[in-house]
Amino acid sequence: MTRLEGMAGCTDGRGRIWLDDRLTEIEKRCALTHELLHILRRHDGHQDDAAEAQIREETARVLVPMAALQEHAGEQISLWALAEDLHVTEAVLRDRLNTASAGEWEVLRVA
């Protein structure tokens, strides 16, 4: 049984990933993607805020592609409902929206 206090997952940077057993399937999907990106970037140990922000943005871009957002453009839907539909956490969806470029927002406005 794996219980991680204060984090959903962690990695040794060499291919081993631990996820908290209490996570939902959606949370596991998001945490696993996040940790895999750390491994791809050869991160080991605790990362500074800038590195974590970069990994969060990459995680959001991988799990919430622009095409998925375009499918819902113009809908009156809560953040929670959209996150559920996209099979991501609200935090990942929020990261995706907060880091969308001006060009991406324009695409969504036109859709």
CSV table of C-alpha atoms in Angstrom, one decimal:
chain,number,residue,atom,x,y,z
A,1,MET,CA,0.0,0.0,0.0
A,2,THR,CA,1.4,3.4,-1.0
A,3,ARG,CA,0.3,6.4,1.0
A,4,LEU,CA,2.0,9.7,0.0
A,5,GLU,CA,1.4,12.6,2.3
A,6,GLY,CA,1.0,16.0,0.5
A,7,MET,CA,1.5,14.6,-3.0
A,8,ALA,CA,-0.3,12.5,-5.5
A,9,GLY,CA,2.8,10.8,-6.9
A,10,CYS,CA,6.6,10.9,-7.0
A,11,THR,CA,9.5,9.4,-9.0
A,12,ASP,CA,13.1,8.5,-8.5
A,13,GLY,CA,13.8,10.1,-11.9
A,14,ARG,CA,15.0,6.7,-13.3
A,15,GLY,CA,11.8,5.0,-14.2
A,16,ARG,CA,10.1,4.2,-10.8
A,17,ILE,CA,6.9,6.0,-10.0
A,18,TRP,CA,4.8,5.8,-6.8
A,19,LEU,CA,1.2,6.9,-6.8
A,20,ASP,CA,-0.9,7.3,-3.7
A,21,ASP,CA,-3.4,4.4,-3.5
A,22,ARG,CA,-6.2,6.8,-2.5
A,23,LEU,CA,-6.3,8.5,-5.9
A,24,THR,CA,-9.3,8.2,-8.2
A,25,GLU,CA,-8.7,6.8,-11.7
A,26,ILE,CA,-8.7,10.4,-13.1
A,27,GLU,CA,-6.2,11.6,-10.5
A,28,LYS,CA,-4.0,8.6,-11.2
A,29,ARG,CA,-4.0,9.4,-14.9
A,30,CYS,CA,-3.0,13.0,-14.3
A,31,ALA,CA,-0.4,12.1,-11.6
A,32,LEU,CA,1.1,9.4,-13.8
A,33,THR,CA,1.4,11.8,-16.8
A,34,HIS,CA,3.0,14.4,-14.5
A,35,GLU,CA,5.6,11.9,-13.2
A,36,LEU,CA,6.4,10.5,-16.6
A,37,LEU,CA,7.2,14.0,-17.8
A,38,HIS,CA,9.6,14.4,-14.9
A,39,ILE,CA,11.3,11.2,-16.0
A,40,LEU,CA,11.5,12.3,-19.6
A,41,ARG,CA,13.1,15.6,-18.5
A,42,ARG,CA,15.6,13.6,-16.4
A,43,HIS,CA,14.4,15.2,-13.1
A,44,ASP,CA,15.4,13.5,-9.9
A,45,GLY,CA,14.7,14.7,-6.4
A,46,HIS,CA,12.7,17.7,-5.5
A,47,GLN,CA,12.2,20.3,-8.3
A,48,ASP,CA,12.0,24.0,-7.8
A,49,ASP,CA,8.8,26.0,-8.5
A,50,ALA,CA,9.8,26.9,-12.1
A,51,ALA,CA,10.4,23.2,-13.0
A,52,GLU,CA,7.2,22.1,-11.4
A,53,ALA,CA,5.2,24.9,-13.2
A,54,GLN,CA,6.7,23.7,-16.5
A,55,ILE,CA,5.8,20.1,-15.8
A,56,ARG,CA,2.3,21.1,-14.8
A,57,GLU,CA,1.8,23.0,-18.1
A,58,GLU,CA,3.2,20.1,-20.1
A,59,THR,CA,0.9,17.7,-18.3
A,60,ALA,CA,-2.1,19.9,-19.0
A,61,ARG,CA,-1.2,20.2,-22.7
A,62,VAL,CA,-0.7,16.5,-23.1
A,63,LEU,CA,-4.0,15.6,-21.4
A,64,VAL,CA,-6.1,18.5,-22.7
A,65,PRO,CA,-5.3,19.0,-26.3
A,66,MET,CA,-6.7,22.1,-28.1
A,67,ALA,CA,-9.1,19.9,-30.1
A,68,ALA,CA,-10.8,18.7,-26.9
A,69,LEU,CA,-11.3,22.3,-25.7
A,70,GLN,CA,-12.7,23.3,-29.2
A,71,GLU,CA,-15.3,20.5,-28.9
A,72,HIS,CA,-16.7,22.3,-25.8
A,73,ALA,CA,-16.2,25.9,-26.9
A,74,GLY,CA,-19.3,28.0,-26.3
A,75,GLU,CA,-20.9,25.5,-24.0
A,76,GLN,CA,-22.2,26.7,-20.6
A,77,ILE,CA,-20.5,24.1,-18.5
A,78,SER,CA,-18.8,24.2,-15.1
A,79,LEU,CA,-15.1,23.6,-14.7
A,80,TRP,CA,-15.9,20.5,-12.8
A,81,ALA,CA,-18.1,19.1,-15.5
A,82,LEU,CA,-15.7,19.9,-18.2
A,83,ALA,CA,-12.8,18.3,-16.3
A,84,GLU,CA,-14.9,15.2,-15.8
A,85,ASP,CA,-15.8,15.0,-19.5
A,86,LEU,CA,-12.1,15.4,-20.4
A,87,HIS,CA,-11.0,12.8,-17.8
A,88,VAL,CA,-8.7,15.2,-16.0
A,89,THR,CA,-8.7,16.9,-12.6
A,90,GLU,CA,-9.9,20.5,-12.2
A,91,ALA,CA,-6.4,21.5,-11.4
A,92,VAL,CA,-5.0,20.1,-14.7
A,93,LEU,CA,-7.8,21.8,-16.6
A,94,ARG,CA,-7.2,25.0,-14.8
A,95,ASP,CA,-3.5,24.8,-15.6
A,96,ARG,CA,-4.4,24.3,-19.3
A,97,LEU,CA,-6.7,27.3,-19.4
A,98,ASN,CA,-4.3,29.5,-17.4
A,99,THR,CA,-1.4,28.7,-19.8
A,100,ALA,CA,-3.3,28.9,-23.1
A,101,SER,CA,-1.7,31.3,-25.5
A,102,ALA,CA,-3.5,34.3,-27.0
A,103,GLY,CA,-3.7,32.4,-30.3
A,104,GLU,CA,-5.3,29.4,-28.6
A,105,TRP,CA,-7.9,31.7,-26.9
A,106,GLU,CA,-8.7,33.2,-30.3
A,107,VAL,CA,-9.3,29.7,-31.7
A,108,LEU,CA,-11.7,29.0,-28.9
A,109,ARG,CA,-13.5,32.3,-29.4
A,110,VAL,CA,-14.0,31.5,-33.1
A,111,ALA,CA,-15.1,27.9,-32.5
